[in-house]
Coordinates of C-alpha atoms in Angstrom, one line a residue:
X15 CA 150.3 11.8 -31.2
X16 CA 150.7 15.2 -32.8
X17 CA 151.7 17.6 -30.8
X18 CA 149.7 19.1 -28.2
X19 CA 148.4 22.6 -28.2
X20 CA 150.4 25.5 -25.9
X21 CA 148.1 27.2 -24.2
X22 CA 148.3 30.8 -22.7
X23 CA 150.3 31.8 -20.0
X24 CA 150.5 35.4 -17.4
X25 CA 148.4 37.8 -19.6
X26 CA 147.5 38.0 -23.0
X27 CA 150.1 37.1 -26.8
X28 CA 149.7 40.7 -28.2
X29 CA 148.1 39.4 -31.0
X30 CA 144.9 39.4 -28.8
X31 CA 143.9 42.3 -27.4
X32 CA 140.3 43.6 -25.1
X33 CA 138.0 46.2 -26.0
X34 CA 136.8 49.4 -24.5
X35 CA 133.3 48.1 -23.0
X36 CA 133.4 46.5 -18.9
X37 CA 132.4 43.6 -17.8
X38 CA 129.6 43.8 -15.4
X39 CA 129.5 44.6 -12.1
X40 CA 132.8 45.1 -9.7
X41 CA 132.0 41.2 -8.3
X42 CA 133.6 39.8 -11.4
X43 CA 137.3 42.1 -11.5
X44 CA 138.6 39.5 -8.7
X45 CA 137.6 36.6 -10.9
X46 CA 139.8 38.0 -14.3
X47 CA 142.0 39.1 -12.1
X48 CA 143.1 35.9 -11.3
X49 CA 142.5 34.4 -14.5
X50 CA 145.5 36.9 -16.1
X51 CA 147.4 35.6 -13.2
X52 CA 146.5 32.3 -13.3
X53 CA 149.5 30.0 -15.0
X54 CA 149.0 28.0 -18.0
X55 CA 151.4 25.9 -19.6
X56 CA 154.2 28.3 -21.0
X57 CA 153.1 29.9 -24.9
X58 CA 155.0 31.4 -27.3
X59 CA 156.1 34.6 -28.7
X60 CA 156.2 38.0 -27.3
X61 CA 154.2 38.5 -24.5
X62 CA 152.5 41.7 -23.4
X63 CA 152.5 42.1 -19.8
X64 CA 149.9 45.0 -19.1
X65 CA 149.0 44.6 -15.5
X66 CA 145.5 43.3 -14.4
X67 CA 142.7 45.0 -13.4
X68 CA 143.3 46.9 -9.9
X69 CA 140.5 46.7 -7.1
X70 CA 139.1 50.1 -8.8
X71 CA 138.5 48.8 -12.5
X72 CA 136.6 46.8 -14.6
X73 CA 137.6 43.9 -16.5
X74 CA 136.6 44.8 -20.3
X75 CA 134.1 42.4 -21.8
X76 CA 135.5 41.0 -24.9
X77 CA 138.4 40.6 -26.7
X78 CA 139.5 41.1 -30.3
X79 CA 142.1 37.9 -32.1
X80 CA 144.9 40.2 -33.9
X81 CA 146.1 37.7 -36.9
X82 CA 143.4 35.7 -36.4
X83 CA 143.9 33.5 -38.8
X84 CA 147.3 32.2 -38.3
X85 CA 146.2 31.7 -34.4
X86 CA 143.6 29.2 -36.1
X87 CA 145.6 27.0 -39.0
X88 CA 148.0 27.0 -36.0
X89 CA 146.0 24.4 -34.3
X90 CA 145.7 22.3 -37.0
X91 CA 147.7 19.1 -36.6
X92 CA 147.8 19.4 -32.8
X93 CA 146.4 17.2 -30.2
X94 CA 145.0 17.2 -26.8
X95 CA 147.3 16.1 -24.2
X96 CA 144.6 13.1 -21.9
X97 CA 145.7 14.8 -19.0
X98 CA 144.0 17.4 -19.9
X99 CA 140.6 15.5 -19.8
X100 CA 139.4 14.6 -16.3
X101 CA 138.2 11.2 -17.7
X102 CA 140.2 8.7 -19.0
X103 CA 140.9 8.7 -23.2
X104 CA 144.0 8.9 -25.5
X105 CA 143.9 12.7 -25.9
X106 CA 142.4 14.4 -28.8
X107 CA 143.4 15.0 -31.9
X108 CA 142.4 18.3 -34.4
X109 CA 141.1 17.0 -37.6
X110 CA 141.2 20.3 -38.8
X111 CA 140.7 24.3 -38.7
X112 CA 140.1 27.2 -40.4
X113 CA 139.6 30.5 -39.8
X114 CA 135.5 31.3 -41.4
X115 CA 134.5 35.1 -43.3
X116 CA 131.6 36.1 -41.7
X117 CA 128.4 35.6 -43.1
X118 CA 125.6 38.4 -43.7
X119 CA 123.0 35.5 -44.7
X120 CA 123.5 33.4 -41.5
X121 CA 124.4 36.2 -39.4
X122 CA 127.1 34.5 -38.2
X123 CA 131.0 36.3 -38.0
X124 CA 134.7 35.8 -38.5
X125 CA 135.3 32.8 -36.0
X126 CA 137.5 29.2 -36.4
X127 CA 135.8 26.3 -36.8
X128 CA 138.3 23.3 -35.9
X129 CA 137.0 19.7 -35.8
X130 CA 138.5 16.6 -34.0
X131 CA 137.8 13.7 -32.6
X132 CA 138.4 12.9 -28.8
X133 CA 140.4 9.2 -28.4
X134 CA 139.1 6.3 -26.5
X135 CA 141.6 4.5 -24.3
X136 CA 140.8 1.6 -26.2
X137 CA 141.4 1.9 -29.7
X138 CA 138.7 0.0 -31.1
X139 CA 136.5 1.9 -29.2
X140 CA 135.0 4.9 -30.9
X141 CA 135.8 8.1 -30.4
X142 CA 133.9 11.8 -30.3
X143 CA 133.9 14.0 -32.6
X144 CA 133.6 17.3 -31.8
X145 CA 133.1 20.8 -33.1
X146 CA 134.5 24.4 -31.4
X147 CA 134.1 27.6 -32.6
X148 CA 136.0 30.5 -31.6
X149 CA 134.6 34.2 -32.3
X150 CA 137.3 36.6 -33.5
X151 CA 135.9 39.0 -31.3
X152 CA 135.5 36.8 -28.1
X153 CA 132.9 37.9 -24.8
X154 CA 134.2 35.4 -22.7
X155 CA 131.7 33.3 -21.7
X156 CA 131.4 29.2 -23.7
X157 CA 127.7 27.5 -25.0
X158 CA 128.2 23.5 -25.1
X159 CA 124.9 22.0 -26.2
X160 CA 123.3 19.3 -26.1
X161 CA 122.4 16.1 -28.3
X162 CA 119.4 14.5 -29.9
X163 CA 118.3 11.0 -30.0
X164 CA 121.3 8.6 -29.6
X165 CA 123.4 10.9 -30.4
X166 CA 125.3 9.7 -33.0
X167 CA 125.3 13.4 -35.1
X168 CA 127.5 16.3 -34.9
X169 CA 125.7 19.4 -32.6
X170 CA 127.9 21.6 -34.6
X171 CA 126.3 25.7 -32.6
X172 CA 125.8 27.1 -35.8
X173 CA 122.2 27.0 -35.2
X174 CA 119.3 24.5 -36.6
X175 CA 118.0 21.9 -35.5
X176 CA 121.4 19.4 -34.5
X177 CA 123.6 22.0 -34.3
X178 CA 121.1 25.1 -32.2
X179 CA 119.3 25.7 -29.1
X180 CA 116.1 24.6 -29.1
X181 CA 113.2 26.3 -29.6
X182 CA 115.2 29.4 -30.6
X183 CA 113.5 32.3 -32.4
X184 CA 114.2 32.4 -36.1
X185 CA 115.1 35.9 -35.6
X186 CA 117.4 36.1 -33.4
X187 CA 121.4 35.9 -33.6
X188 CA 122.5 32.8 -32.4
X189 CA 124.5 32.5 -29.9
X190 CA 127.8 32.3 -31.8
X191 CA 127.0 35.9 -33.1
X192 CA 126.3 37.3 -30.2
X193 CA 130.2 36.1 -29.5
X194 CA 129.7 32.8 -27.2
X195 CA 132.3 30.6 -27.9
X196 CA 129.7 27.5 -28.9
X197 CA 130.9 23.9 -29.1
X198 CA 129.4 20.3 -29.0
X199 CA 129.7 16.8 -30.7
X200 CA 128.5 13.3 -31.6
X201 CA 128.4 12.1 -28.5
X202 CA 131.1 8.9 -29.8
X203 CA 127.5 7.0 -30.5
X204 CA 125.5 6.6 -33.9
X205 CA 122.4 7.4 -34.1
X206 CA 120.6 3.8 -35.1
X207 CA 121.4 2.9 -30.8
X208 CA 123.7 -0.4 -31.7
X209 CA 126.6 0.8 -30.3
X210 CA 124.6 -0.1 -26.8
X211 CA 126.4 -2.9 -27.7
X212 CA 130.0 -1.1 -26.7
X213 CA 130.5 -0.6 -22.8
X214 CA 132.4 2.7 -23.7
X215 CA 129.9 4.1 -25.7
X216 CA 127.5 3.3 -24.2
X217 CA 129.5 5.1 -21.0
X218 CA 129.5 7.8 -23.2
X219 CA 125.7 8.0 -23.9
X220 CA 125.3 8.0 -20.8
X221 CA 126.6 11.4 -19.8
X222 CA 130.2 10.6 -19.9
X223 CA 130.7 12.2 -23.3
X224 CA 129.6 15.5 -21.4
X225 CA 132.7 15.5 -19.7
X226 CA 134.8 14.6 -22.2
X227 CA 133.9 16.9 -24.6
X228 CA 133.5 20.0 -22.2
X229 CA 137.2 19.2 -20.9
X230 CA 138.7 19.0 -24.9
X231 CA 136.5 22.3 -25.5
X232 CA 137.9 24.1 -22.7
X233 CA 142.1 23.2 -24.0
X234 CA 141.3 24.1 -27.2
X235 CA 139.6 27.5 -26.1
X236 CA 142.1 28.7 -23.9
X237 CA 144.9 27.7 -26.4
X238 CA 142.9 30.1 -28.7
X239 CA 142.8 32.4 -26.6
X240 CA 145.8 32.4 -24.5
X241 CA 143.0 33.0 -20.9
X242 CA 140.0 31.3 -19.6
X243 CA 135.9 31.5 -20.0
X244 CA 134.3 33.8 -17.6
X245 CA 131.5 32.0 -17.9
X246 CA 130.5 28.0 -19.2
X247 CA 127.0 27.4 -20.0
X248 CA 125.1 24.4 -21.1
X249 CA 122.2 24.1 -23.0
X250 CA 119.8 21.0 -24.4
X251 CA 116.9 19.8 -24.7
X252 CA 115.2 15.6 -25.1
X253 CA 118.0 13.6 -24.8
X254 CA 120.6 17.0 -25.6
X255 CA 118.4 18.2 -21.5
X256 CA 119.6 14.4 -20.1
X257 CA 123.1 16.0 -20.6
X258 CA 121.8 19.3 -19.3
X259 CA 121.3 17.7 -16.4
X260 CA 124.4 15.3 -16.1
X261 CA 126.4 18.4 -16.3
X262 CA 124.4 19.7 -13.2
X263 CA 124.9 16.3 -11.1
X264 CA 128.3 15.4 -12.2
X265 CA 130.0 17.8 -13.3
X266 CA 128.5 20.7 -11.6
X267 CA 131.2 23.1 -11.3
X268 CA 132.0 22.9 -14.3
X269 CA 129.5 25.2 -15.0
X270 CA 128.0 28.9 -14.8
X271 CA 124.6 28.2 -15.9
X272 CA 123.2 25.3 -17.6
X273 CA 119.2 24.7 -19.1
X274 CA 117.4 21.8 -19.9
X275 CA 114.5 21.6 -22.0
X276 CA 112.3 18.4 -21.5
X277 CA 115.0 16.1 -20.7
X278 CA 114.9 12.7 -21.2
X279 CA 116.8 12.2 -18.1
X280 CA 115.3 8.5 -16.9
X281 CA 116.9 5.9 -20.0
X282 CA 114.4 2.5 -18.6
X283 CA 111.7 4.2 -17.0
X284 CA 111.0 5.7 -20.2
X285 CA 111.6 2.4 -22.7
X286 CA 109.2 0.5 -20.5
X287 CA 106.1 2.4 -19.9
X288 CA 106.9 3.5 -23.7
X289 CA 106.6 0.0 -24.4
X290 CA 103.7 -0.9 -22.1
X291 CA 102.3 1.4 -24.3
X292 CA 102.6 0.4 -27.4
X293 CA 101.6 -3.0 -26.2
X294 CA 98.2 -1.5 -24.9
X295 CA 97.7 -0.2 -28.8
X296 CA 99.6 -2.8 -30.9
X297 CA 99.6 -6.5 -29.1
X298 CA 96.1 -6.1 -27.8
X299 CA 93.7 -6.1 -31.0
X300 CA 92.0 -3.2 -31.7
X301 CA 94.1 -0.9 -29.1
X302 CA 95.2 1.5 -31.3
X303 CA 93.1 4.7 -32.4
X304 CA 92.5 5.9 -36.1
X305 CA 93.0 9.4 -36.9
X306 CA 89.5 10.4 -36.6
X307 CA 89.1 8.7 -33.2
X308 CA 92.5 10.6 -32.3
X309 CA 90.4 13.8 -33.5
X310 CA 87.6 12.7 -31.8
X311 CA 89.2 12.5 -28.0
X312 CA 91.2 15.6 -28.6
X313 CA 87.8 17.7 -29.5
X314 CA 86.0 16.5 -26.7
X315 CA 89.0 16.9 -24.2
X316 CA 89.1 20.6 -25.5
X317 CA 85.5 20.9 -25.7
X318 CA 85.7 19.9 -21.3
X319 CA 88.9 22.0 -21.0
X320 CA 89.9 25.0 -23.1
X321 CA 87.8 27.1 -21.5
X322 CA 89.4 26.7 -17.8
X323 CA 92.0 29.0 -18.5
X324 CA 89.0 31.9 -19.1
X325 CA 89.6 31.7 -23.5
X326 CA 89.7 29.5 -25.6
X327 CA 92.3 29.3 -27.4
X328 CA 92.9 25.9 -28.5
X329 CA 95.6 25.6 -26.0
X330 CA 94.7 23.9 -22.0
X331 CA 96.2 26.1 -19.7
X332 CA 94.9 24.5 -16.6
X333 CA 95.6 21.3 -16.6
X334 CA 95.0 20.2 -12.8
X335 CA 91.3 21.6 -13.7
X336 CA 90.6 19.7 -16.5
X337 CA 92.4 16.2 -15.1
X338 CA 89.2 16.5 -12.6
X339 CA 87.1 17.6 -15.2
X340 CA 87.2 15.3 -18.3
X341 CA 86.3 11.8 -18.2
X342 CA 87.0 9.6 -21.0
X343 CA 84.6 6.8 -20.1
X344 CA 82.1 9.5 -22.1
X345 CA 82.9 8.5 -25.3
X346 CA 82.7 4.8 -25.0
X347 CA 80.9 2.7 -27.2
X348 CA 77.5 1.2 -26.4
X349 CA 78.4 -2.2 -25.4
X350 CA 82.4 -2.0 -24.9
X351 CA 83.0 -2.4 -29.0
X352 CA 83.6 -0.8 -31.7
X353 CA 80.9 0.3 -33.7
X354 CA 82.9 3.3 -35.5
X355 CA 84.9 6.9 -35.2
X356 CA 81.9 8.6 -32.9
X357 CA 83.2 6.7 -29.9
X358 CA 85.7 4.3 -28.6
X359 CA 85.8 0.7 -27.9
X360 CA 86.5 -0.7 -24.2
X361 CA 90.2 -1.9 -25.9
X362 CA 91.1 1.5 -27.4
X363 CA 89.9 3.6 -23.8
X364 CA 92.6 0.3 -22.2
X365 CA 95.0 2.2 -24.2
X366 CA 94.8 5.6 -23.5
X367 CA 94.2 4.4 -19.1
X368 CA 97.1 2.6 -19.7
X369 CA 98.8 5.9 -20.9
X370 CA 97.0 7.9 -18.2
X371 CA 98.5 5.7 -15.2
X372 CA 101.6 5.9 -13.7
X373 CA 103.7 2.8 -14.5
X374 CA 104.8 1.6 -11.1
X375 CA 107.8 -0.3 -11.0
X376 CA 108.6 -3.8 -9.6
X377 CA 112.2 -2.4 -8.5
X378 CA 113.6 0.6 -8.0
X379 CA 115.3 2.5 -10.2
X380 CA 118.3 4.8 -9.8
X381 CA 118.1 7.3 -7.3
X382 CA 115.2 5.9 -5.4
X383 CA 112.6 6.1 -8.9
X384 CA 109.9 4.2 -8.3
X385 CA 107.1 5.2 -11.1
X386 CA 107.0 7.5 -13.8
X387 CA 103.6 9.3 -15.7
X388 CA 101.1 9.4 -16.2
X389 CA 100.7 10.9 -19.8
X390 CA 99.4 13.7 -21.1
X391 CA 97.1 12.3 -23.2
X392 CA 93.5 13.9 -21.3
X393 CA 95.6 17.2 -21.8
X394 CA 96.5 17.7 -25.0
X395 CA 98.6 15.3 -25.4
X396 CA 100.2 15.1 -29.4
X397 CA 99.4 10.9 -29.5
X398 CA 99.4 10.8 -33.2
X399 CA 103.7 9.2 -34.5
X400 CA 104.5 9.1 -30.8
X401 CA 102.0 6.1 -29.6
X402 CA 99.7 6.0 -32.7
X403 CA 101.1 4.6 -35.9
X404 CA 100.6 7.6 -38.9
X405 CA 101.9 5.5 -41.8
X406 CA 100.4 1.6 -40.8
X407 CA 98.5 -0.4 -38.7
X408 CA 101.4 -2.6 -37.3
X409 CA 102.5 0.4 -34.7
X410 CA 106.5 -0.1 -36.1
X411 CA 105.9 4.3 -37.5
X412 CA 105.4 5.3 -34.2
X413 CA 108.2 7.3 -32.2
X414 CA 108.2 4.5 -28.9
X415 CA 108.4 1.6 -31.6
X416 CA 111.4 3.5 -32.8
X417 CA 113.2 4.4 -29.3
X418 CA 112.2 0.9 -27.9
X419 CA 113.0 -1.0 -30.0
X420 CA 117.0 -0.2 -30.3
X421 CA 117.5 0.3 -26.2
X422 CA 115.4 -3.1 -25.9
X423 CA 117.8 -4.9 -28.2
X424 CA 120.8 -3.4 -27.5
X425 CA 121.5 -1.6 -24.6
X426 CA 118.9 -4.5 -22.5
X427 CA 119.4 -7.7 -23.9
X428 CA 122.7 -7.3 -25.9
X429 CA 121.7 -9.2 -28.7
X430 CA 121.6 -8.2 -32.1
X431 CA 119.5 -10.3 -33.5
X432 CA 116.7 -10.1 -31.2
X433 CA 113.0 -8.1 -30.6
X434 CA 111.7 -6.6 -28.5
X435 CA 108.9 -8.8 -28.7
X436 CA 107.5 -10.1 -25.7
X437 CA 110.4 -8.6 -23.7
X438 CA 109.6 -8.5 -19.9
X439 CA 112.0 -5.6 -17.6
X440 CA 111.3 -7.3 -14.9
X441 CA 113.3 -10.7 -15.8
X442 CA 116.2 -8.8 -16.5
X443 CA 116.0 -7.1 -13.3
X444 CA 120.1 -7.1 -13.0
X445 CA 120.5 -5.1 -16.5
X446 CA 118.0 -2.5 -16.3
X447 CA 119.5 -1.6 -12.8
X448 CA 123.1 -1.4 -14.0
X449 CA 121.3 0.2 -17.1
X450 CA 119.5 3.1 -15.2
X451 CA 122.0 3.7 -13.1
X452 CA 124.9 4.6 -15.6
X453 CA 122.5 6.4 -18.1
X454 CA 119.5 8.1 -15.8
X455 CA 120.2 11.6 -14.5
X456 CA 117.9 11.8 -11.5
X457 CA 120.0 12.0 -9.0
X458 CA 118.5 15.5 -6.9
X459 CA 121.7 16.4 -5.0
X460 CA 123.5 19.2 -7.5
X461 CA 125.7 20.4 -4.1
X462 CA 128.3 21.0 -6.8
X463 CA 126.8 23.6 -9.0
X464 CA 125.0 25.1 -6.4
X465 CA 128.1 26.1 -4.3
X466 CA 129.6 27.1 -7.5
X467 CA 126.5 29.7 -7.6
X468 CA 125.6 28.1 -11.0
X469 CA 121.2 28.5 -12.0
X470 CA 119.2 25.9 -13.5
X471 CA 116.1 26.5 -16.0
X472 CA 114.1 23.6 -16.2
X473 CA 111.6 23.8 -19.5
X474 CA 108.6 21.3 -19.5
X475 CA 105.5 21.8 -22.1
X476 CA 102.0 20.2 -21.0
X477 CA 101.5 17.6 -23.5
X478 CA 105.2 16.0 -24.0
X479 CA 104.4 12.3 -25.1
X480 CA 107.9 11.4 -24.8
X481 CA 108.7 13.8 -22.2
X482 CA 106.0 13.2 -19.6
X483 CA 105.2 17.0 -17.3
X484 CA 105.2 14.6 -14.6
X485 CA 108.2 13.0 -14.8
X486 CA 110.4 16.7 -15.1
X487 CA 108.2 17.9 -11.8
X488 CA 109.3 14.6 -10.1
X489 CA 112.6 16.0 -10.5
X490 CA 111.6 19.4 -9.2
X491 CA 110.0 18.4 -6.6
X492 CA 113.9 15.8 -5.3
X493 CA 115.3 19.2 -6.0
X494 CA 112.7 21.7 -4.4
X495 CA 113.1 19.2 -1.8
X496 CA 116.3 18.4 -1.1
X497 CA 117.8 22.6 -0.8
X498 CA 114.1 23.7 0.8
X499 CA 113.8 27.7 0.6
X500 CA 117.2 27.8 -0.9
X501 CA 116.1 26.0 -4.3
X502 CA 114.6 29.2 -5.8
X503 CA 117.7 30.9 -5.9
X504 CA 119.3 29.0 -7.8
X505 CA 116.5 26.6 -9.6
X506 CA 113.4 27.4 -11.6
X507 CA 111.3 25.4 -13.5
X508 CA 108.8 27.3 -16.0
X509 CA 105.8 25.0 -17.5
X510 CA 104.4 26.1 -21.2
X511 CA 100.8 25.3 -22.0
X512 CA 99.7 23.3 -24.9
X513 CA 103.9 22.7 -25.9
X514 CA 105.1 19.3 -26.2
X515 CA 108.4 17.7 -27.6
X516 CA 109.5 20.9 -29.7
X517 CA 106.3 21.5 -31.4
X518 CA 102.9 21.3 -29.9
X519 CA 99.4 23.3 -30.3
X520 CA 101.8 26.2 -29.0
X521 CA 105.1 26.0 -30.5
X522 CA 107.2 27.7 -27.8
X523 CA 109.8 30.2 -29.3
X524 CA 112.6 31.6 -26.7
X525 CA 116.6 33.5 -26.2
X526 CA 116.9 30.5 -22.8
X527 CA 120.4 31.6 -22.9
X528 CA 120.1 35.8 -22.0
X529 CA 118.0 35.0 -19.8
X530 CA 120.2 32.9 -17.9
X531 CA 123.7 35.0 -18.4
X532 CA 121.2 38.0 -16.9
X533 CA 119.8 36.0 -14.2
X534 CA 123.9 34.9 -13.6
X535 CA 125.7 38.3 -14.1
X536 CA 122.9 39.7 -12.3
X537 CA 121.5 37.6 -10.1
X538 CA 117.8 38.0 -11.3
X539 CA 115.5 34.6 -12.3
X540 CA 113.8 35.2 -15.5
X541 CA 110.2 36.3 -14.3
X542 CA 107.1 35.0 -16.4
X543 CA 109.0 36.3 -19.5
X544 CA 107.4 36.5 -23.2
X545 CA 107.9 33.6 -25.3
X546 CA 106.5 33.3 -28.3
X547 CA 104.7 30.5 -30.7
X548 CA 106.3 29.9 -33.8
X549 CA 103.3 27.1 -35.7
X550 CA 102.5 29.4 -38.8
X551 CA 98.3 29.5 -38.3
X552 CA 99.0 31.3 -34.5
X553 CA 102.3 32.8 -35.3
X554 CA 103.3 35.6 -33.1
X555 CA 100.7 35.1 -30.5
X556 CA 102.5 35.4 -27.4
X557 CA 102.6 33.9 -23.8
X558 CA 104.1 34.3 -20.0
X559 CA 106.8 31.8 -19.3
X560 CA 104.5 30.7 -15.8
X561 CA 106.7 28.8 -13.0
X562 CA 105.0 25.7 -12.0
X563 CA 103.0 24.6 -10.8
X564 CA 101.1 28.3 -12.3
X565 CA 99.5 28.2 -15.7
X566 CA 98.6 31.4 -17.7
X567 CA 95.5 32.4 -17.1
X568 CA 93.3 35.2 -19.5
X569 CA 92.6 38.3 -17.6
X570 CA 89.0 38.0 -18.9
X571 CA 90.0 41.0 -21.4
X572 CA 92.0 42.2 -23.9
X573 CA 93.9 40.4 -27.1
X574 CA 93.6 37.2 -26.7
X575 CA 96.8 36.8 -28.5
X576 CA 99.0 38.5 -26.5
X577 CA 100.6 37.8 -23.2
X578 CA 99.6 40.7 -21.5
X579 CA 95.6 39.7 -21.7
X580 CA 97.4 37.2 -18.8
X581 CA 98.9 37.0 -15.6
X582 CA 100.4 33.1 -13.9
X583 CA 97.5 31.6 -11.6
X584 CA 97.4 29.2 -9.2
X585 CA 93.7 27.9 -10.1

């Protein structure tokens, strides 16, 4: 392996200087003083022996890296020792490190872009490719970003659908431009799910890549800045949200704040429930709904439920009242046979009722999970593409199929020649249980995270047909039950009506990083933060993001496109 990096000593070297801005709060002074006094591996060169802040001083909030080009190039070709990574590896190699100039188009600042690989203990197992972005002006904070789908694509930390925070406002600066160190990885997997045949890659997918990537990035960060971060955050959505919960549950002492958007935290339960719905639609003759019938259901749901929040705006906000109001049987074709697009056959009603009914498992999964669902098909759920095939009639173009098939083939059956046809999870109980224990993030015990003072934000949309809102709610309720009245001091759960899996009728846009950082630094949790709709037709309309179980209710007067006209209500 290449020479390992050498990290900072008692004080920052003369290549680094702090700015005149100050770190929030006197409480941080003792933390920073401890950082300055903490001895890392000895570093070369002259050392600036400036004294640590005294109890009457506050520490700086930013630092400027002098001679950044040479400091960055010094990282190239170096390595991270295996001892710096808590989980087994052969260490990590840095394949490139280059200073990237500020870009007025993207808004990104000068930063050192570091690319590399975390090497598996067994050289035949796949490595984890990573990227760490080190701004030359640093706010002493770092942000780890989660992946998506089966991972396999490098999360750059530079913004965009793969490299940034989900649902990030288009007019906001990226975290790197806000002087955060950002980093991510490809999870050590492949986007097609075939990695399920490799035990180490599967373990990385289950969450081990979160720790390996974190520890590697932290070592590189310390080598570059010659000090440690004051704050470490993790943000992700879907699979990345699963990784956010992995961070909280398994590696909580590493993080000060975490945001999990619509977390896909139950691999086997989700796949089994999707497969159950898909079978009702496509393994049952006439079970699928064509686009006209999908539109019929949506129109009838909106007619019954849209106004239950006080305003007709195309969004079902009062989902609890909607469940008690809408009946799918009102759309049944006379006699139950399919007679056209103005009604639903019994087979089609069965498909929707399968989705709208919780799936009870034949045996418990990890952490005692015994069911999943229901899915929000009668609350405006985004059924197109998820459940129903927009490009054919056999269901192979649905999102459910594209995710189920690889998991059932490569994860469960571990046979590249197998198919999902006729798969019965009950016949695979030992393997399903093993995978649930390895992959799921459903443990309500987040004591280490809580004891560190960490803050957790959960965000879920009401129309998500991949991660049902009931799934996220079930996890939140378990956490709330474990911690009682103290739960609200470090966990907040926000629900966005009309928001699906990253999009929806209300395509939520929000900067959760600033909200999270404010909570961590000031102790003030976000209270009904205002979020924006990013859909072109309704772009700019706003709503309060209410804490569960509340929803945004129209006050009865005012602009229906403005959050100020709504109040978070229980009913």
